[in-house]
Coordinates of C-alpha atoms and ligand atoms in Angstrom, one line a residue:
Chain A
M47 CA 0.0 0.0 0.0
S48 CA 1.6 3.2 -1.0
T49 CA 1.8 6.1 1.4
V50 CA 2.1 8.6 -1.4
R51 CA -0.9 9.5 -3.5
D52 CA -0.4 9.1 -7.3
D53 CA -0.1 12.4 -9.0
Q54 CA -2.5 11.3 -11.7
S55 CA -6.3 11.8 -11.8
I56 CA -8.7 9.1 -10.8
W57 CA -9.5 8.3 -14.4
E58 CA -5.8 8.3 -15.5
G59 CA -5.1 5.8 -12.7
L60 CA -8.0 3.6 -13.8
S61 CA -7.2 3.6 -17.5
K62 CA -3.6 2.7 -16.6
K63 CA -5.0 -0.3 -14.8
G64 CA -6.9 -1.4 -17.9
V65 CA -10.3 0.0 -17.1
S66 CA -12.0 0.7 -20.4
R67 CA -13.6 4.1 -21.2
R68 CA -16.8 2.3 -21.6
D69 CA -16.7 0.7 -18.1
F70 CA -15.7 4.0 -16.7
M71 CA -18.7 5.7 -18.2
K72 CA -20.9 2.8 -17.0
F73 CA -19.6 3.4 -13.5
C74 CA -20.5 7.2 -13.8
S75 CA -24.0 6.3 -14.9
T76 CA -24.4 3.9 -12.0
M77 CA -23.3 6.6 -9.6
A78 CA -25.7 9.1 -11.2
A79 CA -28.5 6.6 -10.8
T80 CA -27.7 5.8 -7.2
L81 CA -27.5 9.5 -6.4
A82 CA -31.0 9.9 -8.0
L83 CA -29.6 12.4 -10.5
P84 CA -30.8 12.6 -14.1
S85 CA -28.5 11.2 -16.7
S86 CA -27.5 14.7 -17.8
F87 CA -25.2 14.7 -14.7
V88 CA -23.1 11.7 -16.0
P89 CA -20.7 14.0 -18.0
R90 CA -20.2 16.2 -14.9
I91 CA -19.4 13.2 -12.7
A92 CA -17.0 11.9 -15.4
E93 CA -15.4 15.3 -15.7
A94 CA -14.8 15.5 -11.9
L95 CA -13.2 12.0 -11.9
E96 CA -11.1 12.9 -14.9
K97 CA -9.7 15.9 -13.1
K98 CA -9.6 15.1 -9.4
Q99 CA -6.9 13.2 -7.7
K100 CA -7.8 10.5 -5.2
P101 CA -8.6 11.8 -1.7
Y102 CA -6.7 10.1 1.1
A103 CA -8.8 7.8 3.2
V104 CA -8.3 6.0 6.6
W105 CA -10.6 3.0 7.3
L106 CA -11.0 2.4 11.0
E107 CA -12.5 -0.9 12.3
F108 CA -13.8 -1.0 15.9
Q109 CA -16.5 -3.3 17.3
D110 CA -17.2 -4.8 13.8
C111 CA -17.7 -8.1 12.0
A112 CA -15.9 -6.8 8.9
G113 CA -19.1 -7.2 7.0
D114 CA -18.8 -3.8 5.5
T115 CA -15.2 -4.6 4.4
E116 CA -16.6 -7.7 2.8
S117 CA -19.1 -5.5 1.1
I118 CA -16.3 -3.8 -0.8
L119 CA -14.1 -6.8 -1.3
R120 CA -16.7 -9.1 -2.4
A121 CA -18.2 -6.8 -5.1
T122 CA -18.5 -9.5 -7.9
K123 CA -18.3 -7.1 -10.9
P124 CA -14.5 -6.7 -11.0
T125 CA -14.5 -3.3 -12.6
I126 CA -16.8 -1.8 -10.0
A127 CA -14.7 -3.3 -7.2
Q128 CA -11.6 -1.9 -8.8
I129 CA -13.1 1.5 -9.3
V130 CA -14.4 1.7 -5.7
L131 CA -10.9 1.0 -4.4
D132 CA -9.4 3.4 -6.9
V133 CA -11.7 6.4 -6.2
I134 CA -9.9 6.8 -2.9
S135 CA -6.4 6.3 -1.7
L136 CA -6.8 3.9 1.1
E137 CA -3.8 4.3 3.4
Y138 CA -4.9 2.4 6.4
H139 CA -7.3 -0.6 6.6
E140 CA -6.4 -3.3 9.1
T141 CA -8.0 -6.2 7.2
I142 CA -6.3 -5.6 3.9
M143 CA -3.1 -3.7 4.6
A144 CA 0.3 -5.3 4.3
G145 CA 2.0 -3.7 7.4
A146 CA 1.2 -4.8 10.9
G147 CA 2.0 -3.4 14.3
K148 CA 4.1 -0.2 14.4
A149 CA 4.2 0.0 10.6
A150 CA 0.4 0.0 10.4
E151 CA 0.1 2.6 13.1
K152 CA 2.7 4.8 11.3
A153 CA 0.7 4.7 8.0
R154 CA -2.4 6.0 9.9
D155 CA -0.5 8.6 11.8
D156 CA 1.2 9.9 8.7
V157 CA -2.2 10.7 7.0
V158 CA -3.5 12.3 10.2
K159 CA -0.4 14.5 10.5
N160 CA 0.3 15.3 6.8
Q161 CA -3.2 15.5 5.4
K162 CA -4.9 17.1 8.4
G163 CA -8.4 18.4 7.5
K164 CA -8.2 16.9 4.0
Y165 CA -8.6 13.1 4.3
I166 CA -11.7 11.1 4.6
A167 CA -12.2 8.9 7.7
I168 CA -14.3 5.8 7.1
V169 CA -15.5 4.0 10.2
E170 CA -16.8 0.5 10.5
G171 CA -18.0 -0.9 13.8
A172 CA -19.3 0.7 17.1
I173 CA -17.3 2.5 19.7
P174 CA -17.6 1.1 23.3
T175 CA -17.8 3.9 25.9
K176 CA -18.2 1.8 29.1
D177 CA -15.4 1.3 31.6
G178 CA -13.1 3.9 29.9
G179 CA -13.6 2.3 26.5
I180 CA -11.5 -0.8 27.3
Y181 CA -13.7 -3.1 25.2
C182 CA -11.9 -2.3 22.0
T183 CA -8.3 -1.4 21.8
I184 CA -5.7 -1.2 19.0
A185 CA -2.1 -1.0 19.8
G186 CA -3.1 -0.3 23.4
R187 CA -5.2 2.7 22.6
T188 CA -9.0 2.7 22.9
A189 CA -11.3 2.9 19.9
L190 CA -12.7 6.1 21.4
D191 CA -9.3 7.7 21.6
I192 CA -8.4 6.7 18.0
A193 CA -11.8 7.9 16.7
K194 CA -11.4 11.3 18.4
E195 CA -8.0 11.8 16.8
V196 CA -8.7 10.3 13.3
C197 CA -12.3 11.6 12.8
G198 CA -11.6 14.8 14.6
N199 CA -8.9 15.7 12.1
A200 CA -10.6 14.5 8.9
A201 CA -12.4 16.6 6.3
F202 CA -15.4 14.4 7.2
T203 CA -16.3 11.0 8.3
I204 CA -18.4 8.3 6.5
N205 CA -19.9 5.7 8.9
V206 CA -20.3 2.5 7.0
G207 CA -22.7 -0.1 8.4
S208 CA -25.2 0.3 11.2
C209 CA -22.7 -0.3 14.0
S210 CA -20.7 2.9 13.3
C211 CA -24.0 4.8 12.6
W212 CA -25.8 4.2 15.9
G213 CA -24.2 1.3 17.7
G214 CA -25.7 -1.7 15.7
V215 CA -25.3 -5.2 16.9
P216 CA -23.1 -4.5 20.0
S217 CA -25.6 -1.8 21.1
A218 CA -28.5 -4.2 21.1
N219 CA -30.2 -4.4 24.5
P220 CA -28.7 -4.5 27.2
N221 CA -25.7 -2.9 25.3
P222 CA -23.1 -4.6 27.6
T223 CA -20.1 -2.4 26.5
G224 CA -21.9 1.0 26.1
A225 CA -21.5 0.8 22.3
V226 CA -22.4 4.0 20.3
G227 CA -22.0 5.3 16.8
T228 CA -19.1 7.6 15.8
G229 CA -21.4 10.7 15.7
E230 CA -22.3 10.2 19.3
A231 CA -18.9 9.2 20.5
V232 CA -17.0 12.1 18.9
S233 CA -18.7 15.4 19.2
G234 CA -18.5 18.2 16.6
I235 CA -17.5 16.2 13.6
T236 CA -19.1 16.4 10.1
Y237 CA -20.3 12.9 9.2
V238 CA -22.6 10.9 6.9
N239 CA -24.2 7.6 8.0
I240 CA -24.5 4.8 5.5
P241 CA -26.3 2.2 7.6
G242 CA -27.3 -1.3 6.5
C243 CA -26.1 -4.6 7.9
A244 CA -23.9 -4.7 6.0
H245 CA -23.9 -1.3 4.2
N246 CA -24.2 -1.2 0.5
V247 CA -20.9 -0.2 -1.0
E248 CA -22.7 1.7 -3.9
N249 CA -24.1 4.1 -1.4
A250 CA -20.8 4.8 0.2
T251 CA -19.1 5.3 -3.2
A252 CA -21.9 7.5 -4.4
T253 CA -21.3 9.7 -1.3
I254 CA -17.7 10.1 -2.2
V255 CA -18.4 10.6 -5.8
H256 CA -20.9 13.4 -4.9
Y257 CA -18.2 15.1 -2.8
L258 CA -15.7 14.9 -5.7
T259 CA -18.3 16.2 -8.2
F260 CA -20.0 18.9 -6.3
G261 CA -17.6 19.7 -3.5
S262 CA -20.1 19.0 -0.8
L263 CA -21.7 16.0 0.9
P264 CA -25.1 14.9 -0.3
P265 CA -28.2 16.2 1.6
V266 CA -29.1 14.0 4.6
D267 CA -32.1 13.2 6.8
S268 CA -32.4 13.7 10.6
H269 CA -30.4 10.4 11.0
H270 CA -27.5 11.8 8.9
R271 CA -28.4 9.3 6.1
P272 CA -28.2 10.6 2.5
L273 CA -31.7 11.2 1.1
F274 CA -30.7 9.5 -2.2
G275 CA -30.3 6.2 -0.4
Y276 CA -32.6 6.4 2.6
G277 CA -35.5 8.7 1.4
K278 CA -37.8 6.0 0.1
R279 CA -39.8 3.4 1.9
I280 CA -38.9 -0.3 1.1
H281 CA -42.6 -1.3 1.1
D282 CA -43.2 1.2 -1.8
N283 CA -40.4 -0.3 -3.9
C284 CA -40.9 -3.9 -3.1
E285 CA -41.5 -6.4 -5.9
R286 CA -44.0 -8.3 -3.6
R287 CA -46.1 -5.2 -3.0
A288 CA -48.9 -6.4 -5.4
H289 CA -49.3 -9.4 -3.2
F290 CA -49.6 -7.2 -0.1
D291 CA -52.3 -5.1 -1.7
A292 CA -54.1 -8.3 -2.9
G293 CA -53.9 -9.9 0.6
Q294 CA -51.7 -12.7 -0.5
F295 CA -49.4 -13.5 2.4
V296 CA -46.8 -16.1 3.2
R297 CA -48.1 -17.7 6.5
K298 CA -45.6 -20.5 7.0
W299 CA -42.1 -21.0 5.7
G300 CA -42.2 -23.1 2.6
D301 CA -46.0 -22.9 2.2
E302 CA -47.6 -22.3 -1.2
G303 CA -47.4 -18.5 -0.9
H304 CA -43.8 -18.7 0.1
R305 CA -43.0 -20.8 -3.0
R306 CA -44.9 -18.4 -5.2
G307 CA -43.2 -15.2 -3.9
W308 CA -46.1 -13.7 -1.9
C309 CA -45.8 -10.9 0.6
L310 CA -43.8 -11.5 3.8
Y311 CA -45.7 -9.1 6.0
E312 CA -47.2 -11.8 8.2
M313 CA -43.7 -13.4 8.7
G314 CA -42.5 -10.1 10.3
C315 CA -41.5 -8.0 7.3
K316 CA -40.5 -4.4 8.5
G317 CA -40.6 -3.1 4.9
P318 CA -43.7 -0.9 5.7
E319 CA -41.6 1.1 8.2
A320 CA -38.1 0.9 6.7
Y321 CA -36.4 3.5 4.5
Y322 CA -33.6 2.3 2.3
N323 CA -32.8 1.8 -1.4
C324 CA -32.2 -1.9 -0.8
P325 CA -34.9 -3.1 -3.3
T326 CA -33.4 -1.1 -6.1
V327 CA -29.6 -1.0 -5.5
K328 CA -29.7 -4.6 -4.0
Y329 CA -26.7 -6.6 -2.8
N330 CA -24.3 -9.1 -4.4
S331 CA -23.6 -6.5 -7.3
G332 CA -27.3 -5.8 -7.8
T333 CA -28.5 -9.4 -8.0
C334 CA -30.6 -9.9 -4.9
W335 CA -31.9 -8.4 -1.6
P336 CA -33.4 -10.2 1.4
V337 CA -37.1 -10.0 0.5
Q338 CA -36.3 -11.2 -3.1
A339 CA -34.5 -14.2 -1.4
G340 CA -37.7 -14.9 0.6
H341 CA -36.8 -13.4 4.0
P342 CA -38.6 -10.5 5.6
C343 CA -36.9 -7.1 5.9
M344 CA -35.5 -6.5 9.4
A345 CA -35.1 -2.8 9.0
C346 CA -31.3 -3.2 9.3
A347 CA -30.8 0.4 8.2
A348 CA -33.1 1.9 10.9
D349 CA -31.8 3.2 14.2
H350 CA -31.7 0.4 16.9
N351 CA -33.5 -2.0 14.7
W352 CA -32.7 -5.0 16.9
D353 CA -34.9 -3.6 19.7
A354 CA -37.0 -0.9 18.1
F355 CA -38.1 -3.2 15.2
G356 CA -37.6 -6.6 16.9
P357 CA -38.2 -9.5 17.1
I358 CA -37.4 -10.1 13.5
Y359 CA -40.3 -12.5 13.0
K360 CA -43.0 -10.6 14.8
R361 CA -45.6 -9.0 12.5
L362 CA -45.7 -5.2 12.5
E363 CA -49.0 -4.1 14.1
N364 CA -51.5 -2.0 12.2
V365 CA -50.0 -1.5 8.8
P366 CA -52.9 0.0 6.8
G367 CA -53.8 -1.3 3.4
A368 CA -53.0 -5.0 3.8
G369 CA -55.2 -6.8 1.3
Y370 CA -57.2 -3.7 0.4
Q371 CA -57.8 -5.0 -3.1
T372 CA -59.5 -8.2 -1.9
S373 CA -61.6 -6.3 0.6
A374 CA -62.7 -4.0 -2.2
D375 CA -63.8 -6.9 -4.3
K376 CA -65.8 -8.3 -1.4
I377 CA -67.2 -5.2 0.3
G378 CA -67.2 -2.6 -2.4
L379 CA -64.9 0.3 -3.5
G380 CA -65.7 2.5 -0.5
V381 CA -63.4 0.3 1.7
A382 CA -60.5 0.6 -0.9
A383 CA -60.8 4.4 -0.8
V384 CA -60.5 4.4 3.0
A385 CA -57.6 1.9 3.0
A386 CA -55.8 3.9 0.3
A387 CA -56.3 7.0 2.3
G388 CA -54.8 5.2 5.3
V389 CA -51.7 4.3 3.3
A390 CA -51.3 7.9 2.1
A391 CA -51.7 9.3 5.6
H392 CA -49.2 6.8 6.9
A393 CA -46.7 7.8 4.2
I394 CA -47.1 11.5 5.0
A395 CA -46.7 10.9 8.7
R396 CA -43.5 9.0 8.1
A397 CA -42.2 11.6 5.7
V398 CA -42.8 14.3 8.2
K399 CA -41.1 12.3 10.9
G400 CA -38.0 11.8 8.9
K401 CA -37.8 15.4 7.9
P402 CA -34.7 16.0 5.8
K403 CA -32.0 18.3 7.0
D404 CA -29.3 19.6 4.8
E405 CA -25.8 19.3 6.1
E406 CA -22.8 21.2 4.8
D407 CA -19.4 19.9 4.3
K408 CA -16.7 21.7 6.3
Chain B
M662 CA 15.8 -11.4 26.9
A663 CA 13.3 -9.2 25.1
K664 CA 9.6 -9.1 24.9
I665 CA 8.0 -7.9 21.6
A666 CA 4.4 -7.0 20.9
I667 CA 2.7 -6.8 17.5
D668 CA -0.6 -4.9 17.7
P669 CA -2.6 -4.7 15.5
I670 CA -2.1 -8.0 13.6
T671 CA -3.5 -7.1 10.2
R672 CA -5.0 -9.0 7.3
I673 CA -7.3 -10.9 9.7
E674 CA -11.0 -10.2 10.6
G675 CA -11.1 -8.9 14.2
H676 CA -8.6 -7.4 16.6
L677 CA -5.6 -9.3 17.7
R678 CA -2.4 -8.6 19.7
I679 CA 0.5 -11.0 19.9
E680 CA 3.3 -10.8 22.5
A681 CA 6.4 -12.9 22.4
Q682 CA 9.3 -13.5 24.7
V683 CA 12.5 -13.7 22.7
E684 CA 15.7 -15.3 24.0
G685 CA 18.8 -15.8 21.9
G686 CA 16.9 -15.2 18.7
K687 CA 14.2 -17.8 19.6
V688 CA 10.7 -17.3 20.8
T689 CA 10.4 -19.0 24.2
D690 CA 6.9 -18.0 25.1
A691 CA 4.0 -16.2 23.4
W692 CA 0.6 -14.8 24.3
S693 CA -2.3 -13.8 22.1
S694 CA -5.2 -11.5 23.0
G695 CA -8.4 -10.6 21.3
T696 CA -8.7 -6.9 22.0
M697 CA -12.4 -6.4 21.2
F698 CA -15.4 -7.6 23.1
R699 CA -19.1 -7.0 22.4
G700 CA -20.9 -9.4 24.8
I701 CA -23.0 -11.1 22.2
E702 CA -23.9 -13.9 24.7
I703 CA -25.3 -11.3 27.1
I704 CA -27.2 -9.7 24.2
L705 CA -28.8 -13.0 23.3
K706 CA -30.3 -13.6 26.7
G707 CA -34.1 -13.3 26.8
R708 CA -34.4 -12.8 23.0
D709 CA -36.8 -14.6 20.6
P710 CA -34.7 -17.7 19.9
R711 CA -35.6 -17.5 16.2
E712 CA -33.6 -14.3 15.7
C713 CA -30.4 -15.5 17.5
W714 CA -28.9 -16.6 14.2
A715 CA -29.1 -13.1 12.9
L716 CA -27.0 -11.7 15.8
T717 CA -24.5 -14.5 16.0
S718 CA -23.8 -14.5 12.3
R719 CA -22.5 -10.9 12.8
I720 CA -19.7 -11.9 15.1
Ligands
SF4_551 S1 -44.6 -6.1 3.7 FE1 -42.4 -6.6 3.1 S2 -42.6 -8.2 1.5 FE2 -44.7 -7.3 1.8 S3 -44.8 -5.8 0.2 FE3 -44.1 -4.7 2.1 S4 -41.9 -4.7 1.9 FE4 -42.6 -6.2 0.5

C-alpha cells in the first residue's frame, strides 16, 4: 500500500490499470442513478473523476464483524470493485493492509499528520464507551481515543454499516459495552451515515463521488443518512407489493405462498416502516436483496432495529392497506378508498417524521 | 531477553495482539489476546430464539 498518492487523476489511474472508457462511463452512470440524479449529470461526474486526484482515506475498524469490508471486497463485478478502491487512496485498513503493528500505526499517523483536515475517515464498527472504552483497543489505545483523533482531524467521516452509525449489533439491549456510533462518540465532527447490515458499497461510493463532483456532501435526513439512499420506503419499492395489496401472504415457511413469492408481512417484514434503497440497489452486485430471497426485511438500516423493530419474525402491528384489493372486491370500493387514504396518511406521517435536514461539508 | 508486541495484527478479521518472549533469537513464550469484546452472549439472553442466528452471524 503506497503512502504517497499518485499524481494522476482518478480516471488516469483507472485507465492505466486497464479499465476501459466504456466501463468508466458505465460506472459514472451507475453513480448518477444511485444519487438519484438525471443522466444529464453523467458527464459532470465523469469530468470530476477525470480531473480530481484520489482523496486520502483511513478506514477504521472497531466493534465490527468486517461485513462492511466484505461488502467492498466481495463486489463481484470486477470493474466496480476496482473503481471503488481506486476512487480513494486507502492508506490504512487493518483487514487488507500489508504492514502490521508499528508499521500500520505509522501509516495512519502519517495521514492524520500530513493530510490534516483533507482526508476522509471511514468508520466500520461501534465504539464502546463503558469502563473507559477498554472493550476495543488497537495498539493499546481505545477505539474512542483513536476515533477522536482520526475523525476529529478528517475533512469528514463516513460511517459504513449500522454499528458505526448508531451502535448496531453491540448496542442491542442491554448494550453490555456501552457501544455507540461515531457521531455520538466524537462530538463536533461532520459525518454521513451509510447504515445497513452490512452497508451497500454503492451508497458509500456514491457519497464520495458526490463530494468529488459537487464539492459537498449529499443532503441528509435527521439520522444523517443521505436522502438518495434512505429517502424511500422499502414497502413502496418492493416487488412483492402487489401481493400485499391483494392480501396474498406467506403464512408458514415453505408454504404455497412462500414458494410463489407472496408478501412476507405476516412473517415479520418491516418493509412498511423501513427506509432504504435496498430493493433497487440490491446486494451481491445488484442481483438480490433479502425480500427477493424470501426473507422478511428486518429494517437493518433503521436506528436500533434489533430492539425498536424486533423481534425479526414478529408481525408489525396496524399496517394500513393490507389486502385492500380483496376487501374491495368483497365489500365494495368504499373500503378501498378508506384503506388507500390510510396508506397515504401513513406515508405522509413518516415523511414528516424523517424530515430532511441539509448538512454542509466543512 | 526481550519481549515484543505486535498490535494490530493485520489481514485478519477482528482485533488481535501478539506478544512474544524472545531469548537468543528464539521465541520462548508467546501470548495472544483478542482486544475487542461486544458481549453477544449477554445480548442473546431473553431474546426470541428465532432471531439469534441473525445476531451471532454478525460476530
Ligand atoms: S410487507 Fe415486506 S414483503 Fe410485503 S410488500 Fe411490504 S416490503 Fe414487500
